[in-house]
Amino acid sequence: MTSPASATVLVFLDPEFDNGRMADASKPQLMATDQGATRGDGVFESLLAVGGRPRKLQAHLNRLAGSARLLELDIPAADAWGRAIETAISEYRNGQLASGGTEADEVVVKLLVTRGVEGASSPTCWVQASPPPAAGRRQRETGIDVILLDRGYDSEIGERAPWLLLGAKTLSYAVNMAALRYAHKHGADDVIFTSADGQVLEGPTSTVLLAHLETSEDGAGRVRTVRRLITPQLDSGILPGTSQGALFTAAKAAGWELGYGPLEPKDLLDADAVWLISSIRLLAPVNHIDGQEIGTPELRRQLTAELNALFATVE
Ligand code: PLP
């Protein structure tokens, strides 16, 4: 097997190369004056390719275009991204086979856009293909312990202060990474941010989901269980998750009822199960929040298996 660094494939979007221009990930490729490096000024997407096929491709391309619009970045059209993504995935998989590995089942594909070098008028755009982190795969199985952290904004700031770019997936993730390091130092795996006005927002790299089961009797002795899947409302200054969106569509078709916040921390603690969901780690069941167990191990396992089966149908 190759190491993750040497396995990484880079494909730059370049008008002179229809399918993207390959570049060596072990060599410097960006100018030191690129505003992605000097200001964290840019946008990105992370998606998972399974069996060589990028999942939820259109949803990721739509969100990338939306993020770019919010930052007033003029990026290449979706078909140019699609060709560069195909090049990156197939080169990555060929590289794995050539170095004696097995065919890569899961590949992490990142789409990156910076405002470009200082003084230039066009953004720098590239696709990166690399192996999925082992921790994420493990956490899908074992679940995670989470702490609640105050993000310091109220839930209406997104509308009041659009320059904060809260609905965009920007390259400025230093705060999100700092929150994760804080959680790790305090013995937790991950974070759920809350707003200054006490609402549940999102994880630093994930969307929050919770499930409630309600069992009722119809009077004729028939017991009916209503399964409800709930996420914080999308206009509370959070990133709209492509995984949450796709899972909600699949769950609705399977008879789940859907709900959107506002949610408070006590709603999480009272839930039958809570997950952090994202494109690479997928559904990570939450075992504890601030030390309090969520639901029961059996219920978490059962509901996670059910939602995993639904999410597996997402293309
Ligand atoms: N919220 C934030 C802040 C994220 O960074 C991410 C993904 O990285 C998500 C939610 C989940 O989005 P998706 O399901 O599209 O991966």
Tab-separated table of C-alpha atoms and ligand atoms in Angstrom:
chain	number	residue	atom	x	y	z
A	1	MET	CA	0.000	0.000	0.000
A	2	THR	CA	1.131	3.566	-0.645
A	3	SER	CA	1.058	6.186	2.096
A	4	PRO	CA	-1.850	8.676	1.970
A	5	ALA	CA	0.473	11.564	0.927
A	6	SER	CA	1.974	9.706	-2.005
A	7	ALA	CA	-1.452	8.367	-3.041
A	8	THR	CA	-2.984	11.846	-3.358
A	9	VAL	CA	-3.886	12.890	-6.897
A	10	LEU	CA	-4.207	16.538	-7.990
A	11	VAL	CA	-5.996	17.710	-11.122
A	12	PHE	CA	-6.059	21.464	-11.849
A	13	LEU	CA	-8.866	22.966	-13.898
A	14	ASP	CA	-7.096	24.561	-16.838
A	15	PRO	CA	-8.767	25.771	-20.052
A	16	GLU	CA	-5.890	24.221	-22.033
A	17	PHE	CA	-6.636	20.724	-20.700
A	18	ASP	CA	-10.170	19.447	-21.370
A	19	ASN	CA	-10.043	16.763	-18.695
A	20	GLY	CA	-7.965	18.767	-16.246
A	21	ARG	CA	-4.196	19.068	-15.805
A	22	MET	CA	-2.557	16.448	-13.579
A	23	ALA	CA	-0.052	17.729	-11.025
A	24	ASP	CA	2.360	16.067	-8.621
A	25	ALA	CA	0.973	16.249	-5.062
A	26	SER	CA	4.454	15.785	-3.593
A	27	LYS	CA	5.680	19.023	-5.249
A	28	PRO	CA	4.677	22.665	-4.557
A	29	GLN	CA	1.809	23.617	-6.869
A	30	LEU	CA	0.413	26.896	-5.522
A	31	MET	CA	1.927	30.384	-5.631
A	32	ALA	CA	2.788	31.693	-2.163
A	33	THR	CA	0.692	34.769	-3.023
A	34	ASP	CA	-2.447	32.723	-3.690
A	35	GLN	CA	-5.233	34.294	-1.653
A	36	GLY	CA	-6.393	30.854	-0.597
A	37	ALA	CA	-3.102	30.619	1.308
A	38	THR	CA	-2.740	34.240	2.403
A	39	ARG	CA	-6.366	34.924	3.415
A	40	GLY	CA	-8.220	31.599	3.419
A	41	ASP	CA	-10.275	33.256	0.679
A	42	GLY	CA	-12.051	30.602	-1.348
A	43	VAL	CA	-14.586	27.794	-1.271
A	44	PHE	CA	-14.498	24.006	-1.347
A	45	GLU	CA	-16.494	20.785	-1.361
A	46	SER	CA	-15.699	17.306	-0.002
A	47	LEU	CA	-17.475	14.348	-1.521
A	48	LEU	CA	-17.097	10.595	-1.473
A	49	ALA	CA	-16.631	8.397	-4.531
A	50	VAL	CA	-17.786	4.825	-3.982
A	51	GLY	CA	-16.783	2.123	-6.443
A	52	GLY	CA	-15.412	4.879	-8.724
A	53	ARG	CA	-18.622	6.950	-8.774
A	54	PRO	CA	-18.891	10.326	-7.050
A	55	ARG	CA	-21.945	10.379	-4.777
A	56	LYS	CA	-24.452	13.250	-4.818
A	57	LEU	CA	-22.324	14.922	-7.500
A	58	GLN	CA	-24.977	17.377	-8.645
A	59	ALA	CA	-25.773	18.469	-5.066
A	60	HIS	CA	-22.075	19.154	-4.413
A	61	LEU	CA	-21.650	21.054	-7.682
A	62	ASN	CA	-24.766	23.100	-6.899
A	63	ARG	CA	-23.484	23.954	-3.427
A	64	LEU	CA	-20.033	24.838	-4.816
A	65	ALA	CA	-21.680	27.196	-7.315
A	66	GLY	CA	-23.797	28.713	-4.512
A	67	SER	CA	-20.760	29.222	-2.252
A	68	ALA	CA	-18.830	30.789	-5.161
A	69	ARG	CA	-21.761	33.146	-5.847
A	70	LEU	CA	-21.785	34.289	-2.209
A	71	LEU	CA	-18.059	35.082	-2.442
A	72	GLU	CA	-18.445	36.616	-5.920
A	73	LEU	CA	-16.031	34.094	-7.413
A	74	ASP	CA	-16.407	33.279	-11.091
A	75	ILE	CA	-15.716	29.540	-11.297
A	76	PRO	CA	-15.626	27.062	-14.224
A	77	ALA	CA	-18.865	25.412	-15.328
A	78	ALA	CA	-20.107	22.139	-13.833
A	79	ASP	CA	-19.040	20.032	-16.851
A	80	ALA	CA	-15.382	21.122	-16.470
A	81	TRP	CA	-15.515	20.106	-12.799
A	82	GLY	CA	-17.157	16.810	-13.756
A	83	ARG	CA	-14.348	15.923	-16.200
A	84	ALA	CA	-11.595	16.857	-13.719
A	85	ILE	CA	-13.331	14.774	-11.029
A	86	GLU	CA	-13.465	11.763	-13.355
A	87	THR	CA	-9.764	12.160	-14.151
A	88	ALA	CA	-8.866	12.419	-10.449
A	89	ILE	CA	-10.882	9.356	-9.417
A	90	SER	CA	-9.618	7.122	-12.200
A	91	GLU	CA	-5.974	8.212	-11.723
A	92	TYR	CA	-6.305	7.579	-7.982
A	93	ARG	CA	-7.769	4.107	-8.505
A	94	ASN	CA	-5.158	3.226	-11.146
A	95	GLY	CA	-2.419	4.407	-8.771
A	96	GLN	CA	-3.750	2.141	-6.019
A	97	LEU	CA	-3.747	-0.878	-8.331
A	98	ALA	CA	-0.300	-0.053	-9.755
A	99	SER	CA	1.203	0.125	-6.265
A	100	GLY	CA	-0.092	-3.323	-5.369
A	101	GLY	CA	-3.144	-2.191	-3.406
A	102	THR	CA	-6.660	-3.424	-3.951
A	103	GLU	CA	-9.087	-1.376	-5.988
A	104	ALA	CA	-10.038	1.650	-3.872
A	105	ASP	CA	-13.644	1.289	-2.755
A	106	GLU	CA	-13.929	4.757	-1.191
A	107	VAL	CA	-12.083	7.842	-2.412
A	108	VAL	CA	-12.314	11.307	-0.848
A	109	VAL	CA	-12.691	13.924	-3.575
A	110	LYS	CA	-12.169	17.595	-2.728
A	111	LEU	CA	-13.064	20.444	-5.053
A	112	LEU	CA	-11.059	23.552	-4.218
A	113	VAL	CA	-11.339	27.147	-5.365
A	114	THR	CA	-9.220	30.076	-4.214
A	115	ARG	CA	-9.482	33.716	-5.240
A	116	GLY	CA	-6.204	33.166	-7.083
A	117	VAL	CA	-2.861	34.892	-6.833
A	118	GLU	CA	-2.836	38.512	-5.639
A	119	GLY	CA	-3.440	40.832	-8.571
A	120	ALA	CA	-4.775	38.108	-10.891
A	121	SER	CA	-8.372	38.097	-12.045
A	122	SER	CA	-9.105	34.370	-12.115
A	123	PRO	CA	-9.523	31.845	-9.339
A	124	THR	CA	-7.270	28.829	-8.835
A	125	CYS	CA	-9.325	25.614	-9.059
A	126	TRP	CA	-8.358	22.021	-8.537
A	127	VAL	CA	-9.624	18.569	-7.590
A	128	GLN	CA	-7.867	16.391	-5.050
A	129	ALA	CA	-8.425	12.636	-4.654
A	130	SER	CA	-7.121	10.915	-1.522
A	131	PRO	CA	-7.870	8.004	0.838
A	132	PRO	CA	-10.642	8.322	3.441
A	133	PRO	CA	-9.426	8.895	7.022
A	134	ALA	CA	-9.474	5.684	9.086
A	135	ALA	CA	-10.982	7.493	12.101
A	136	GLY	CA	-14.151	8.331	10.180
A	137	ARG	CA	-14.754	4.729	9.147
A	138	ARG	CA	-14.210	3.604	12.741
A	139	GLN	CA	-16.572	6.238	14.138
A	140	ARG	CA	-19.379	5.061	11.850
A	141	GLU	CA	-19.186	1.775	13.764
A	142	THR	CA	-18.301	2.825	17.309
A	143	GLY	CA	-20.192	6.093	17.486
A	144	ILE	CA	-18.878	9.330	18.952
A	145	ASP	CA	-18.942	11.396	22.137
A	146	VAL	CA	-19.805	15.026	21.562
A	147	ILE	CA	-19.652	18.270	23.519
A	148	LEU	CA	-21.829	21.341	22.980
A	149	LEU	CA	-19.866	24.521	22.249
A	150	ASP	CA	-21.149	28.076	21.914
A	151	ARG	CA	-20.474	29.477	18.439
A	152	GLY	CA	-21.001	32.988	19.763
A	153	TYR	CA	-23.543	34.080	17.121
A	154	ASP	CA	-27.310	34.192	17.432
A	155	SER	CA	-29.376	32.085	15.049
A	156	GLU	CA	-30.510	35.119	12.991
A	157	ILE	CA	-27.074	36.534	12.249
A	158	GLY	CA	-26.925	34.870	8.818
A	159	GLU	CA	-29.655	37.136	7.448
A	160	ARG	CA	-28.503	40.231	9.310
A	161	ALA	CA	-24.823	39.919	8.365
A	162	PRO	CA	-24.492	38.131	5.001
A	163	TRP	CA	-20.777	39.092	4.855
A	164	LEU	CA	-20.150	36.412	7.476
A	165	LEU	CA	-20.824	33.920	4.618
A	166	LEU	CA	-22.443	31.458	7.024
A	167	GLY	CA	-24.276	29.556	4.276
A	168	ALA	CA	-21.110	29.145	2.163
A	169	LYS	CA	-18.541	26.366	2.459
A	170	THR	CA	-15.517	28.629	2.620
A	171	LEU	CA	-11.865	27.684	3.009
A	172	SER	CA	-11.777	29.534	6.349
A	173	TYR	CA	-12.144	26.436	8.524
A	174	ALA	CA	-9.563	27.407	11.174
A	175	VAL	CA	-12.344	28.059	13.719
A	176	ASN	CA	-14.011	24.709	12.970
A	177	MET	CA	-10.685	22.876	13.367
A	178	ALA	CA	-9.970	24.758	16.622
A	179	ALA	CA	-13.335	23.606	18.007
A	180	LEU	CA	-12.456	19.995	17.148
A	181	ARG	CA	-9.053	20.295	18.848
A	182	TYR	CA	-10.805	21.758	21.917
A	183	ALA	CA	-13.153	18.748	21.960
A	184	HIS	CA	-10.269	16.273	21.643
A	185	LYS	CA	-8.419	17.972	24.520
A	186	HIS	CA	-11.552	17.552	26.622
A	187	GLY	CA	-11.937	13.844	25.851
A	188	ALA	CA	-14.661	14.155	23.186
A	189	ASP	CA	-14.630	13.169	19.515
A	190	ASP	CA	-16.695	15.970	18.045
A	191	VAL	CA	-18.706	19.126	18.627
A	192	ILE	CA	-22.246	20.399	18.211
A	193	PHE	CA	-22.315	24.185	18.008
A	194	THR	CA	-25.104	26.103	19.732
A	195	SER	CA	-26.117	29.684	18.977
A	196	ALA	CA	-25.923	32.580	21.443
A	197	ASP	CA	-29.736	32.332	21.712
A	198	GLY	CA	-29.544	28.674	22.714
A	199	GLN	CA	-30.366	26.838	19.475
A	200	VAL	CA	-28.699	23.727	18.119
A	201	LEU	CA	-26.734	24.581	14.950
A	202	GLU	CA	-24.357	22.038	13.365
A	203	GLY	CA	-21.061	20.223	13.825
A	204	PRO	CA	-17.796	21.811	12.611
A	205	THR	CA	-17.868	19.447	9.601
A	206	SER	CA	-21.319	17.862	9.809
A	207	THR	CA	-25.085	18.285	10.083
A	208	VAL	CA	-27.035	17.330	13.227
A	209	LEU	CA	-29.887	14.810	12.944
A	210	LEU	CA	-32.113	13.352	15.617
A	211	ALA	CA	-34.764	10.652	15.635
A	212	HIS	CA	-37.904	10.283	17.722
A	213	LEU	CA	-40.057	7.184	17.746
A	214	GLU	CA	-43.676	7.563	18.859
A	215	THR	CA	-45.758	4.491	19.431
A	216	SER	CA	-49.533	4.811	19.559
A	217	GLU	CA	-52.449	2.426	19.657
A	218	ASP	CA	-55.325	2.979	17.250
A	219	GLY	CA	-58.044	1.723	19.656
A	220	ALA	CA	-58.448	-1.554	17.758
A	221	GLY	CA	-55.325	-3.004	19.314
A	222	ARG	CA	-53.067	-2.100	16.413
A	223	VAL	CA	-49.792	-0.472	17.453
A	224	ARG	CA	-48.336	2.082	15.101
A	225	THR	CA	-44.850	3.555	15.366
A	226	VAL	CA	-44.222	6.967	13.868
A	227	ARG	CA	-40.549	7.537	12.994
A	228	ARG	CA	-39.564	11.176	12.906
A	229	LEU	CA	-36.246	12.511	11.617
A	230	ILE	CA	-35.417	16.099	12.594
A	231	THR	CA	-32.626	18.537	11.731
A	232	PRO	CA	-32.028	22.194	12.704
A	233	GLN	CA	-33.818	24.627	10.394
A	234	LEU	CA	-31.670	25.608	7.456
A	235	ASP	CA	-31.978	29.397	7.897
A	236	SER	CA	-30.173	29.455	11.252
A	237	GLY	CA	-26.768	30.287	9.769
A	238	ILE	CA	-25.716	26.694	9.053
A	239	LEU	CA	-24.387	25.001	5.942
A	240	PRO	CA	-27.121	23.076	4.120
A	241	GLY	CA	-25.843	19.473	4.190
A	242	THR	CA	-26.018	17.444	0.997
A	243	SER	CA	-26.092	14.226	3.072
A	244	GLN	CA	-28.969	15.447	5.240
A	245	GLY	CA	-30.863	16.512	2.105
A	246	ALA	CA	-30.383	13.153	0.386
A	247	LEU	CA	-31.184	11.145	3.519
A	248	PHE	CA	-34.359	13.152	4.122
A	249	THR	CA	-35.550	12.348	0.593
A	250	ALA	CA	-34.843	8.627	1.068
A	251	ALA	CA	-36.370	8.565	4.572
A	252	LYS	CA	-39.542	10.304	3.412
A	253	ALA	CA	-39.986	7.711	0.660
A	254	ALA	CA	-39.588	5.005	3.338
A	255	GLY	CA	-42.376	6.481	5.494
A	256	TRP	CA	-40.429	8.607	7.978
A	257	GLU	CA	-41.871	11.940	9.005
A	258	LEU	CA	-39.474	14.843	8.625
A	259	GLY	CA	-39.020	17.902	10.798
A	260	TYR	CA	-36.888	21.051	10.891
A	261	GLY	CA	-35.975	22.848	14.151
A	262	PRO	CA	-35.643	25.144	15.962
A	263	LEU	CA	-33.991	22.648	18.300
A	264	GLU	CA	-32.597	23.193	21.768
A	265	PRO	CA	-29.976	21.068	23.534
A	266	LYS	CA	-32.713	19.358	25.586
A	267	ASP	CA	-34.276	18.076	22.329
A	268	LEU	CA	-30.987	16.295	21.609
A	269	LEU	CA	-30.807	14.820	25.116
A	270	ASP	CA	-34.437	13.601	24.882
A	271	ALA	CA	-34.001	12.038	21.419
A	272	ASP	CA	-34.018	8.295	20.743
A	273	ALA	CA	-30.898	8.760	18.644
A	274	VAL	CA	-28.685	11.603	17.416
A	275	TRP	CA	-26.204	11.542	14.524
A	276	LEU	CA	-23.673	13.807	12.919
A	277	ILE	CA	-23.948	13.217	9.191
A	278	SER	CA	-21.529	14.276	6.447
A	279	SER	CA	-20.375	13.125	3.037
A	280	ILE	CA	-17.147	11.370	4.051
A	281	ARG	CA	-17.817	9.925	7.518
A	282	LEU	CA	-21.518	9.379	6.688
A	283	LEU	CA	-23.729	8.694	9.733
A	284	ALA	CA	-21.834	8.840	13.018
A	285	PRO	CA	-24.149	7.841	15.890
A	286	VAL	CA	-23.755	10.041	18.968
A	287	ASN	CA	-23.293	7.974	22.133
A	288	HIS	CA	-23.011	10.824	24.645
A	289	ILE	CA	-23.527	14.587	24.645
A	290	ASP	CA	-21.713	16.417	27.458
A	291	GLY	CA	-21.444	13.023	29.199
A	292	GLN	CA	-25.164	12.142	28.988
A	293	GLU	CA	-26.104	8.988	27.087
A	294	ILE	CA	-28.468	9.404	24.129
A	295	GLY	CA	-31.165	6.712	23.871
A	296	THR	CA	-29.917	3.180	24.445
A	297	PRO	CA	-27.148	1.222	22.677
A	298	GLU	CA	-29.757	-1.122	21.145
A	299	LEU	CA	-31.957	1.686	19.830
A	300	ARG	CA	-28.950	3.587	18.454
A	301	ARG	CA	-27.758	0.433	16.675
A	302	GLN	CA	-31.184	-0.365	15.242
A	303	LEU	CA	-31.940	3.159	13.992
A	304	THR	CA	-28.417	3.628	12.640
A	305	ALA	CA	-28.694	0.369	10.666
A	306	GLU	CA	-32.062	1.489	9.300
A	307	LEU	CA	-30.792	4.910	8.194
A	308	ASN	CA	-27.534	3.439	6.836
A	309	ALA	CA	-29.604	1.131	4.630
A	310	LEU	CA	-31.601	4.120	3.360
A	311	PHE	CA	-28.467	6.204	2.789
A	312	ALA	CA	-26.885	3.331	0.837
A	313	THR	CA	-29.589	3.843	-1.817
A	314	VAL	CA	-28.394	7.434	-2.440
A	315	GLU	CA	-26.575	7.760	-5.759
B	1	PLP	N1	-21.895	21.492	8.080
B	1	PLP	C1	-20.597	21.844	7.936
B	1	PLP	C2	-20.089	23.057	8.645
B	1	PLP	C3	-19.736	21.079	7.118
B	1	PLP	O1	-18.461	21.435	6.963
B	1	PLP	C4	-20.256	19.929	6.471
B	1	PLP	C5	-19.422	19.096	5.611
B	1	PLP	O2	-18.229	19.174	5.575
B	1	PLP	C6	-21.586	19.586	6.671
B	1	PLP	C7	-22.395	20.394	7.477
B	1	PLP	C8	-22.176	18.356	6.020
B	1	PLP	O3	-22.296	18.562	4.652
B	1	PLP	P1	-22.351	17.349	3.627
B	1	PLP	O4	-23.374	16.403	4.120
B	1	PLP	O5	-22.736	18.003	2.359
B	1	PLP	O6	-20.994	16.747	3.608
